[in-house]
């Protein structure tokens, strides 16, 4: 008996979870590379050897260059630490914001993954504290300790996002995972997401329409709305919304054809009972 086709598809680069996992993995590996010099600091060049130790010239006068170099080791250490941590702190915060506004936001309002996102947010709070400590580190020892804690929590985040969150998002109706990952990449590159009040899907290829609408819905704040414009009544999309977000969306017809349909889709302020 042959294996189910789904098992085969998941082993290829055409599977959305595999492709999304590759994007997430690449970003975490990049953050790990940035953290490595802080987690595993290298010894200062020339420290502890006998050369260039400032023994002075023949008359016993100290070496002026050496004196200038070693005059304030504490301030030199603080300067190096600040330079090393500023970049990695900014990149980690960019990654956390991108994840929260795309992958986590979409999963937070689906019954199947709401508790998972709650757990991720608890871990995120701890991670934020460690990142703040890394940002405030005034010496290499403090920076190393904070960086080690950051890396440990990031490793947990990576495992949960890859192994649990991405498959949960892929299981939601509407094929939402690919556009969410694209939005994640946009934020990582410093871009901004589309928050248009109107989405006209008529010129959009048919297979991209539902994912586009679901991704836009994921970015809605409670009480927010957008208007979908289509050439027909999108009943299949309505059914998918009901399956993915029961009681957590609004669907109001603004125009009912015959050539043009407009539906205002929103996220209510209240959380549905489960």
GROMACS .gro file of N, CA, C and O in nm, residues 82-204:
model
  492
   82UNK      N    1   2.898   4.800   2.427
   82UNK     CA    2   2.789   4.877   2.368
   82UNK      C    3   2.783   4.858   2.217
   82UNK      O    4   2.677   4.836   2.159
   83UNK      N    5   2.899   4.862   2.153
   83UNK     CA    6   2.904   4.845   2.008
   83UNK      C    7   2.857   4.707   1.968
   83UNK      O    8   2.783   4.690   1.870
   84UNK      N    9   2.897   4.605   2.043
   84UNK     CA   10   2.865   4.467   2.008
   84UNK      C   11   2.717   4.435   2.030
   84UNK      O   12   2.659   4.355   1.956
   85UNK      N   13   2.656   4.494   2.134
   85UNK     CA   14   2.519   4.459   2.168
   85UNK      C   15   2.414   4.538   2.092
   85UNK      O   16   2.304   4.489   2.068
   86UNK      N   17   2.446   4.660   2.052
   86UNK     CA   18   2.345   4.747   1.991
   86UNK      C   19   2.285   4.683   1.866
   86UNK      O   20   2.162   4.680   1.849
   87UNK      N   21   2.369   4.630   1.778
   87UNK     CA   22   2.319   4.571   1.655
   87UNK      C   23   2.234   4.449   1.677
   87UNK      O   24   2.124   4.438   1.621
   88UNK      N   25   2.279   4.357   1.762
   88UNK     CA   26   2.205   4.233   1.782
   88UNK      C   27   2.073   4.260   1.854
   88UNK      O   28   1.971   4.197   1.824
   89UNK      N   29   2.071   4.353   1.948
   89UNK     CA   30   1.947   4.387   2.018
   89UNK      C   31   1.844   4.439   1.919
   89UNK      O   32   1.726   4.400   1.921
   90UNK      N   33   1.885   4.527   1.831
   90UNK     CA   34   1.793   4.581   1.731
   90UNK      C   35   1.738   4.473   1.639
   90UNK      O   36   1.619   4.473   1.606
   91UNK      N   37   1.822   4.380   1.598
   91UNK     CA   38   1.778   4.273   1.508
   91UNK      C   39   1.683   4.178   1.578
   91UNK      O   40   1.585   4.130   1.517
   92UNK      N   41   1.709   4.146   1.704
   92UNK     CA   42   1.619   4.057   1.778
   92UNK      C   43   1.483   4.123   1.796
   92UNK      O   44   1.378   4.060   1.778
   93UNK      N   45   1.483   4.250   1.830
   93UNK     CA   46   1.355   4.320   1.848
   93UNK      C   47   1.278   4.329   1.716
   93UNK      O   48   1.156   4.319   1.714
   94UNK      N   49   1.349   4.347   1.605
   94UNK     CA   50   1.283   4.350   1.474
   94UNK      C   51   1.218   4.214   1.445
   94UNK      O   52   1.104   4.207   1.398
   95UNK      N   53   1.290   4.106   1.475
   95UNK     CA   54   1.238   3.972   1.453
   95UNK      C   55   1.114   3.947   1.539
   95UNK      O   56   1.012   3.895   1.491
   96UNK      N   57   1.119   3.986   1.666
   96UNK     CA   58   1.006   3.963   1.757
   96UNK      C   59   0.883   4.041   1.711
   96UNK      O   60   0.770   3.991   1.716
   97UNK      N   61   0.904   4.164   1.667
   97UNK     CA   62   0.791   4.243   1.617
   97UNK      C   63   0.733   4.180   1.491
   97UNK      O   64   0.609   4.171   1.476
   98UNK      N   65   0.819   4.135   1.401
   98UNK     CA   66   0.770   4.074   1.277
   98UNK      C   67   0.688   3.948   1.306
   98UNK      O   68   0.582   3.927   1.247
   99UNK      N   69   0.737   3.865   1.396
   99UNK     CA   70   0.664   3.743   1.432
   99UNK      C   71   0.530   3.775   1.496
   99UNK      O   72   0.427   3.716   1.464
  100UNK      N   73   0.531   3.871   1.589
  100UNK     CA   74   0.409   3.904   1.662
  100UNK      C   75   0.301   3.960   1.570
  100UNK      O   76   0.182   3.929   1.586
  101UNK      N   77   0.341   4.043   1.473
  101UNK     CA   78   0.243   4.111   1.388
  101UNK      C   79   0.196   4.026   1.271
  101UNK      O   80   0.100   4.065   1.202
  102UNK      N   81   0.257   3.911   1.250
  102UNK     CA   82   0.216   3.827   1.137
  102UNK      C   83   0.176   3.688   1.185
  102UNK      O   84   0.057   3.660   1.201
  103UNK      N   85   0.273   3.602   1.214
  103UNK     CA   86   0.244   3.464   1.250
  103UNK      C   87   0.164   3.453   1.378
  103UNK      O   88   0.063   3.382   1.384
  104UNK      N   89   0.204   3.524   1.483
  104UNK     CA   90   0.135   3.514   1.611
  104UNK      C   91  -0.003   3.578   1.604
  104UNK      O   92  -0.099   3.526   1.662
  105UNK      N   93  -0.014   3.691   1.534
  105UNK     CA   94  -0.142   3.760   1.525
  105UNK      C   95  -0.246   3.673   1.456
  105UNK      O   96  -0.363   3.669   1.498
  106UNK      N   97  -0.206   3.604   1.351
  106UNK     CA   98  -0.301   3.519   1.279
  106UNK      C   99  -0.347   3.402   1.364
  106UNK      O  100  -0.464   3.364   1.363
  107UNK      N  101  -0.255   3.343   1.440
  107UNK     CA  102  -0.289   3.226   1.521
  107UNK      C  103  -0.365   3.262   1.649
  107UNK      O  104  -0.436   3.179   1.704
  108UNK      N  105  -0.351   3.387   1.693
  108UNK     CA  106  -0.410   3.426   1.821
  108UNK      C  107  -0.562   3.424   1.818
  108UNK      O  108  -0.626   3.412   1.923
  109UNK      N  109  -0.621   3.437   1.700
  109UNK     CA  110  -0.766   3.448   1.690
  109UNK      C  111  -0.831   3.322   1.634
  109UNK      O  112  -0.951   3.322   1.606
  110UNK      N  113  -0.751   3.216   1.619
  110UNK     CA  114  -0.807   3.088   1.576
  110UNK      C  115  -0.819   2.997   1.699
  110UNK      O  116  -0.726   2.986   1.778
  111UNK      N  117  -0.934   2.934   1.721
  111UNK     CA  118  -0.953   2.851   1.841
  111UNK      C  119  -0.846   2.744   1.858
  111UNK      O  120  -0.804   2.714   1.970
  112UNK      N  121  -0.800   2.687   1.745
  112UNK     CA  122  -0.704   2.576   1.754
  112UNK      C  123  -0.568   2.619   1.805
  112UNK      O  124  -0.493   2.537   1.859
  113UNK      N  125  -0.532   2.745   1.788
  113UNK     CA  126  -0.396   2.788   1.821
  113UNK      C  127  -0.390   2.903   1.920
  113UNK      O  128  -0.283   2.954   1.949
  114UNK      N  129  -0.504   2.943   1.976
  114UNK     CA  130  -0.507   3.058   2.065
  114UNK      C  131  -0.422   3.034   2.190
  114UNK      O  132  -0.347   3.121   2.234
  115UNK      N  133  -0.434   2.915   2.251
  115UNK     CA  134  -0.357   2.886   2.372
  115UNK      C  135  -0.207   2.879   2.342
  115UNK      O  136  -0.124   2.917   2.425
  116UNK      N  137  -0.173   2.830   2.224
  116UNK     CA  138  -0.032   2.825   2.184
  116UNK      C  139   0.027   2.964   2.181
  116UNK      O  140   0.138   2.988   2.231
  117UNK      N  141  -0.045   3.059   2.124
  117UNK     CA  142   0.005   3.196   2.117
  117UNK      C  143   0.013   3.257   2.256
  117UNK      O  144   0.105   3.334   2.286
  118UNK      N  145  -0.080   3.224   2.343
  118UNK     CA  146  -0.072   3.272   2.482
  118UNK      C  147   0.057   3.225   2.548
  118UNK      O  148   0.124   3.302   2.618
  119UNK      N  149   0.094   3.100   2.525
  119UNK     CA  150   0.219   3.048   2.581
  119UNK      C  151   0.340   3.118   2.520
  119UNK      O  152   0.436   3.152   2.590
  120UNK      N  153   0.335   3.142   2.388
  120UNK     CA  154   0.445   3.213   2.323
  120UNK      C  155   0.459   3.355   2.377
  120UNK      O  156   0.571   3.406   2.391
  121UNK      N  157   0.349   3.418   2.409
  121UNK     CA  158   0.356   3.554   2.462
  121UNK      C  159   0.415   3.557   2.603
  121UNK      O  160   0.482   3.654   2.640
  122UNK      N  161   0.390   3.454   2.681
  122UNK     CA  162   0.453   3.446   2.813
  122UNK      C  163   0.604   3.434   2.798
  122UNK      O  164   0.681   3.503   2.866
  123UNK      N  165   0.646   3.346   2.707
  123UNK     CA  166   0.790   3.333   2.681
  123UNK      C  167   0.847   3.462   2.624
  123UNK      O  168   0.961   3.500   2.654
  124UNK      N  169   0.768   3.530   2.542
  124UNK     CA  170   0.813   3.657   2.483
  124UNK      C  171   0.839   3.761   2.592
  124UNK      O  172   0.934   3.840   2.582
  125UNK      N  173   0.757   3.763   2.696
  125UNK     CA  174   0.778   3.858   2.806
  125UNK      C  175   0.913   3.834   2.873
  125UNK      O  176   0.988   3.928   2.903
  126UNK      N  177   0.945   3.707   2.897
  126UNK     CA  178   1.075   3.674   2.955
  126UNK      C  179   1.188   3.712   2.860
  126UNK      O  180   1.291   3.766   2.902
  127UNK      N  181   1.168   3.687   2.732
  127UNK     CA  182   1.270   3.721   2.634
  127UNK      C  183   1.292   3.871   2.627
  127UNK      O  184   1.406   3.918   2.617
  128UNK      N  185   1.185   3.948   2.634
  128UNK     CA  186   1.198   4.094   2.633
  128UNK      C  187   1.284   4.142   2.750
  128UNK      O  188   1.367   4.233   2.735
  129UNK      N  189   1.265   4.082   2.867
  129UNK     CA  190   1.344   4.122   2.984
  129UNK      C  191   1.492   4.091   2.962
  129UNK      O  192   1.579   4.171   2.998
  130UNK      N  193   1.521   3.976   2.904
  130UNK     CA  194   1.661   3.940   2.880
  130UNK      C  195   1.723   4.029   2.773
  130UNK      O  196   1.841   4.066   2.783
  131UNK      N  197   1.645   4.064   2.670
  131UNK     CA  198   1.696   4.154   2.566
  131UNK      C  199   1.723   4.292   2.625
  131UNK      O  200   1.823   4.356   2.593
  132UNK      N  201   1.634   4.338   2.713
  132UNK     CA  202   1.656   4.467   2.780
  132UNK      C  203   1.784   4.463   2.864
  132UNK      O  204   1.860   4.560   2.867
  133UNK      N  205   1.806   4.351   2.931
  133UNK     CA  206   1.928   4.336   3.012
  133UNK      C  207   2.052   4.337   2.923
  133UNK      O  208   2.155   4.396   2.958
  134UNK      N  209   2.042   4.274   2.807
  134UNK     CA  210   2.154   4.275   2.713
  134UNK      C  211   2.180   4.416   2.663
  134UNK      O  212   2.296   4.459   2.651
  135UNK      N  213   2.074   4.488   2.635
  135UNK     CA  214   2.088   4.624   2.586
  135UNK      C  215   2.152   4.715   2.691
  135UNK      O  216   2.226   4.809   2.658
  136UNK      N  217   2.124   4.686   2.818
  136UNK     CA  218   2.175   4.771   2.926
  136UNK      C  219   2.310   4.724   2.982
  136UNK      O  220   2.365   4.790   3.070
  137UNK      N  221   2.362   4.613   2.931
  137UNK     CA  222   2.487   4.558   2.985
  137UNK      C  223   2.601   4.659   2.972
  137UNK      O  224   2.623   4.715   2.865
  138UNK      N  225   2.671   4.680   3.082
  138UNK     CA  226   2.779   4.778   3.081
  138UNK      C  227   2.917   4.718   3.075
  138UNK      O  228   3.017   4.791   3.071
  139UNK      N  229   2.928   4.586   3.076
  139UNK     CA  230   3.058   4.520   3.067
  139UNK      C  231   3.039   4.386   2.999
  139UNK      O  232   2.928   4.337   2.981
  140UNK      N  233   3.149   4.326   2.961
  140UNK     CA  234   3.143   4.203   2.882
  140UNK      C  235   3.082   4.087   2.960
  140UNK      O  236   3.011   4.004   2.903
  141UNK      N  237   3.107   4.079   3.090
  141UNK     CA  238   3.052   3.970   3.169
  141UNK      C  239   2.900   3.977   3.174
  141UNK      O  240   2.831   3.875   3.157
  142UNK      N  241   2.847   4.097   3.195
  142UNK     CA  242   2.701   4.113   3.198
  142UNK      C  243   2.641   4.085   3.061
  142UNK      O  244   2.535   4.022   3.050
  143UNK      N  245   2.708   4.130   2.956
  143UNK     CA  246   2.659   4.107   2.821
  143UNK      C  247   2.658   3.958   2.789
  143UNK      O  248   2.562   3.907   2.728
  144UNK      N  249   2.761   3.887   2.829
  144UNK     CA  250   2.768   3.743   2.804
  144UNK      C  251   2.655   3.670   2.875
  144UNK      O  252   2.587   3.585   2.816
  145UNK      N  253   2.631   3.702   3.001
  145UNK     CA  254   2.526   3.637   3.078
  145UNK      C  255   2.389   3.663   3.016
  145UNK      O  256   2.307   3.571   3.000
  146UNK      N  257   2.363   3.789   2.978
  146UNK     CA  258   2.235   3.823   2.918
  146UNK      C  259   2.219   3.756   2.782
  146UNK      O  260   2.111   3.706   2.747
  147UNK      N  261   2.327   3.755   2.702
  147UNK     CA  262   2.320   3.694   2.569
  147UNK      C  263   2.293   3.544   2.578
  147UNK      O  264   2.220   3.489   2.495
  148UNK      N  265   2.349   3.479   2.677
  148UNK     CA  266   2.324   3.335   2.695
  148UNK      C  267   2.178   3.309   2.728
  148UNK      O  268   2.118   3.212   2.679
  149UNK      N  269   2.118   3.395   2.811
  149UNK     CA  270   1.976   3.378   2.843
  149UNK      C  271   1.889   3.405   2.721
  149UNK      O  272   1.791   3.335   2.696
  150UNK      N  273   1.925   3.509   2.644
  150UNK     CA  274   1.850   3.539   2.522
  150UNK      C  275   1.854   3.421   2.426
  150UNK      O  276   1.752   3.379   2.370
  151UNK      N  277   1.972   3.365   2.406
  151UNK     CA  278   1.985   3.255   2.312
  151UNK      C  279   1.905   3.133   2.357
  151UNK      O  280   1.844   3.064   2.274
  152UNK      N  281   1.903   3.107   2.488
  152UNK     CA  282   1.829   2.992   2.538
  152UNK      C  283   1.679   3.005   2.511
  152UNK      O  284   1.614   2.910   2.464
  153UNK      N  285   1.623   3.124   2.537
  153UNK     CA  286   1.480   3.143   2.514
  153UNK      C  287   1.450   3.147   2.364
  153UNK      O  288   1.347   3.096   2.319
  154UNK      N  289   1.539   3.206   2.285
  154UNK     CA  290   1.519   3.207   2.140
  154UNK      C  291   1.514   3.064   2.084
  154UNK      O  292   1.438   3.036   1.991
  155UNK      N  293   1.595   2.976   2.140
  155UNK     CA  294   1.595   2.837   2.094
  155UNK      C  295   1.459   2.771   2.118
  155UNK      O  296   1.409   2.694   2.034
  156UNK      N  297   1.398   2.803   2.232
  156UNK     CA  298   1.264   2.750   2.260
  156UNK      C  299   1.163   2.809   2.162
  156UNK      O  300   1.078   2.737   2.107
  157UNK      N  301   1.171   2.939   2.139
  157UNK     CA  302   1.081   3.004   2.043
  157UNK      C  303   1.093   2.940   1.906
  157UNK      O  304   0.991   2.914   1.840
  158UNK      N  305   1.214   2.916   1.863
  158UNK     CA  306   1.235   2.857   1.731
  158UNK      C  307   1.169   2.720   1.722
  158UNK      O  308   1.099   2.689   1.624
  159UNK      N  309   1.187   2.637   1.823
  159UNK     CA  310   1.131   2.502   1.820
  159UNK      C  311   0.979   2.506   1.817
  159UNK      O  312   0.914   2.433   1.741
  160UNK      N  313   0.919   2.593   1.898
  160UNK     CA  314   0.773   2.601   1.904
  160UNK      C  315   0.717   2.655   1.773
  160UNK      O  316   0.617   2.605   1.720
  161UNK      N  317   0.781   2.759   1.719
  161UNK     CA  318   0.730   2.817   1.595
  161UNK      C  319   0.743   2.719   1.479
  161UNK      O  320   0.649   2.705   1.399
  162UNK      N  321   0.857   2.654   1.467
  162UNK     CA  322   0.877   2.561   1.356
  162UNK      C  323   0.789   2.438   1.367
  162UNK      O  324   0.726   2.395   1.270
  163UNK      N  325   0.787   2.375   1.487
  163UNK     CA  326   0.726   2.244   1.502
  163UNK      C  327   0.577   2.247   1.535
  163UNK      O  328   0.507   2.149   1.514
  164UNK      N  329   0.529   2.359   1.590
  164UNK     CA  330   0.389   2.365   1.634
  164UNK      C  331   0.312   2.477   1.565
  164UNK      O  332   0.204   2.455   1.509
  165UNK      N  333   0.366   2.600   1.568
  165UNK     CA  334   0.291   2.714   1.516
  165UNK      C  335   0.271   2.706   1.365
  165UNK      O  336   0.160   2.728   1.315
  166UNK      N  337   0.376   2.679   1.290
  166UNK     CA  338   0.364   2.676   1.144
  166UNK      C  339   0.265   2.569   1.097
  166UNK      O  340   0.180   2.597   1.012
  167UNK      N  341   0.272   2.446   1.149
  167UNK     CA  342   0.170   2.348   1.108
  167UNK      C  343   0.029   2.389   1.146
  167UNK      O  344  -0.066   2.362   1.072
  168UNK      N  345   0.012   2.457   1.262
  168UNK     CA  346  -0.121   2.503   1.301
  168UNK      C  347  -0.173   2.608   1.204
  168UNK      O  348  -0.291   2.606   1.167
  169UNK      N  349  -0.088   2.699   1.161
  169UNK     CA  350  -0.129   2.800   1.064
  169UNK      C  351  -0.160   2.737   0.929
  169UNK      O  352  -0.254   2.779   0.860
  170UNK      N  353  -0.081   2.638   0.890
  170UNK     CA  354  -0.105   2.572   0.762
  170UNK      C  355  -0.237   2.498   0.760
  170UNK      O  356  -0.298   2.480   0.653
  171UNK      N  357  -0.284   2.456   0.877
  171UNK     CA  358  -0.410   2.383   0.885
  171UNK      C  359  -0.532   2.473   0.880
  171UNK      O  360  -0.644   2.425   0.860
  172UNK      N  361  -0.514   2.604   0.898
  172UNK     CA  362  -0.627   2.696   0.894
  172UNK      C  363  -0.681   2.709   0.752
  172UNK      O  364  -0.605   2.703   0.656
  173UNK      N  365  -0.811   2.727   0.736
  173UNK     CA  366  -0.868   2.746   0.602
  173UNK      C  367  -0.813   2.873   0.537
  173UNK      O  368  -0.778   2.969   0.604
  174UNK      N  369  -0.804   2.870   0.407
  174UNK     CA  370  -0.768   2.991   0.333
  174UNK      C  371  -0.626   2.998   0.285
  174UNK      O  372  -0.589   3.094   0.219
  175UNK      N  373  -0.542   2.899   0.317
  175UNK     CA  374  -0.403   2.903   0.271
  175UNK      C  375  -0.329   3.027   0.318
  175UNK      O  376  -0.258   3.092   0.241
  176UNK      N  377  -0.342   3.060   0.448
  176UNK     CA  378  -0.293   3.186   0.499
  176UNK      C  379  -0.142   3.188   0.523
  176UNK      O  380  -0.081   3.295   0.528
  177UNK      N  381  -0.080   3.071   0.537
  177UNK     CA  382   0.059   3.067   0.578
  177UNK      C  383   0.155   3.136   0.481
  177UNK      O  384   0.238   3.218   0.525
  178UNK      N  385   0.153   3.109   0.351
  178UNK     CA  386   0.249   3.176   0.261
  178UNK      C  387   0.244   3.328   0.266
  178UNK      O  388   0.350   3.393   0.276
  179UNK      N  389   0.127   3.393   0.259
  179UNK     CA  390   0.129   3.539   0.268
  179UNK      C  391   0.174   3.591   0.404
  179UNK      O  392   0.234   3.699   0.412
  180UNK      N  393   0.146   3.517   0.511
  180UNK     CA  394   0.194   3.560   0.642
  180UNK      C  395   0.346   3.557   0.648
  180UNK      O  396   0.409   3.648   0.704
  181UNK      N  397   0.406   3.454   0.591
  181UNK     CA  398   0.552   3.446   0.589
  181UNK      C  399   0.609   3.557   0.502
  181UNK      O  400   0.714   3.616   0.535
  182UNK      N  401   0.541   3.590   0.393
  182UNK     CA  402   0.586   3.702   0.309
  182UNK      C  403   0.579   3.832   0.387
  182UNK      O  404   0.670   3.916   0.378
  183UNK      N  405   0.473   3.852   0.464
  183UNK     CA  406   0.461   3.972   0.548
  183UNK      C  407   0.572   3.976   0.653
  183UNK      O  408   0.628   4.082   0.682
  184UNK      N  409   0.601   3.861   0.710
  184UNK     CA  410   0.710   3.849   0.809
  184UNK      C  411   0.842   3.896   0.748
  184UNK      O  412   0.916   3.975   0.807
  185UNK      N  413   0.870   3.851   0.626
  185UNK     CA  414   0.992   3.893   0.558
  185UNK      C  415   0.993   4.042   0.528
  185UNK      O  416   1.098   4.107   0.537
  186UNK      N  417   0.878   4.096   0.492
  186UNK     CA  418   0.870   4.240   0.465
  186UNK      C  419   0.908   4.321   0.588
  186UNK      O  420   0.984   4.419   0.580
  187UNK      N  421   0.856   4.283   0.705
  187UNK     CA  422   0.889   4.354   0.828
  187UNK      C  423   1.035   4.337   0.866
  187UNK      O  424   1.098   4.430   0.917
  188UNK      N  425   1.091   4.219   0.843
  188UNK     CA  426   1.233   4.198   0.873
  188UNK      C  427   1.321   4.290   0.790
  188UNK      O  428   1.426   4.335   0.837
  189UNK      N  429   1.279   4.317   0.668
  189UNK     CA  430   1.358   4.404   0.580
  189UNK      C  431   1.332   4.552   0.606
  189UNK      O  432   1.384   4.637   0.534
  190UNK      N  433   1.253   4.582   0.708
  190UNK     CA  434   1.226   4.720   0.743
  190UNK      C  435   1.110   4.781   0.668
  190UNK      O  436   1.087   4.902   0.677
  191UNK      N  437   1.036   4.700   0.595
  191UNK     CA  438   0.921   4.750   0.521
  191UNK      C  439   0.798   4.762   0.609
  191UNK      O  440   0.801   4.736   0.729
  192UNK      N  441   0.687   4.799   0.548
  192UNK     CA  442   0.561   4.811   0.620
  192UNK      C  443   0.455   4.728   0.548
  192UNK      O  444   0.465   4.702   0.428
  193UNK      N  445   0.354   4.686   0.623
  193UNK     CA  446   0.250   4.601   0.568
  193UNK      C  447   0.135   4.684   0.513
  193UNK      O  448   0.111   4.796   0.554
  194UNK      N  449   0.065   4.623   0.419
  194UNK     CA  450  -0.051   4.689   0.358
  194UNK      C  451  -0.165   4.695   0.459
  194UNK      O  452  -0.210   4.593   0.510
  195UNK      N  453  -0.208   4.814   0.491
  195UNK     CA  454  -0.321   4.833   0.581
  195UNK      C  455  -0.434   4.907   0.509
  195UNK      O  456  -0.509   4.984   0.570
  196UNK      N  457  -0.446   4.882   0.379
  196UNK     CA  458  -0.548   4.949   0.299
  196UNK      C  459  -0.688   4.918   0.353
  196UNK      O  460  -0.716   4.807   0.399
  197UNK      N  461  -0.773   5.018   0.346
  197UNK     CA  462  -0.911   4.999   0.391
  197UNK      C  463  -0.993   4.922   0.289
  197UNK      O  464  -1.101   4.872   0.320
  198UNK      N  465  -0.943   4.911   0.164
  198UNK     CA  466  -1.014   4.841   0.057
  198UNK      C  467  -0.919   4.743  -0.010
  198UNK      O  468  -0.806   4.778  -0.044
  199UNK      N  469  -0.965   4.620  -0.027
  199UNK     CA  470  -0.889   4.519  -0.100
  199UNK      C  471  -0.972   4.475  -0.220
  199UNK      O  472  -1.076   4.410  -0.204
  200UNK      N  473  -0.927   4.510  -0.338
  200UNK     CA  474  -0.995   4.470  -0.461
  200UNK      C  475  -0.923   4.348  -0.517
  200UNK      O  476  -0.810   4.357  -0.566
  201UNK      N  477  -0.987   4.232  -0.506
  201UNK     CA  478  -0.922   4.107  -0.549
  201UNK      C  479  -0.952   4.072  -0.694
  201UNK      O  480  -0.904   3.970  -0.743
  202UNK      N  481  -1.027   4.154  -0.765
  202UNK     CA  482  -1.063   4.121  -0.902
  202UNK      C  483  -0.943   4.104  -0.994
  202UNK      O  484  -0.942   4.011  -1.077
  203UNK      N  485  -0.836   4.187  -0.981
  203UNK     CA  486  -0.720   4.164  -1.068
  203UNK      C  487  -0.622   4.061  -1.012
  203UNK      O  488  -0.521   4.032  -1.077
  204UNK      N  489  -0.649   4.005  -0.895
  204UNK     CA  490  -0.558   3.911  -0.830
  204UNK      C  491  -0.586   3.769  -0.882
  204UNK      O  492  -0.703   3.730  -0.898
   0.00000   0.00000   0.00000
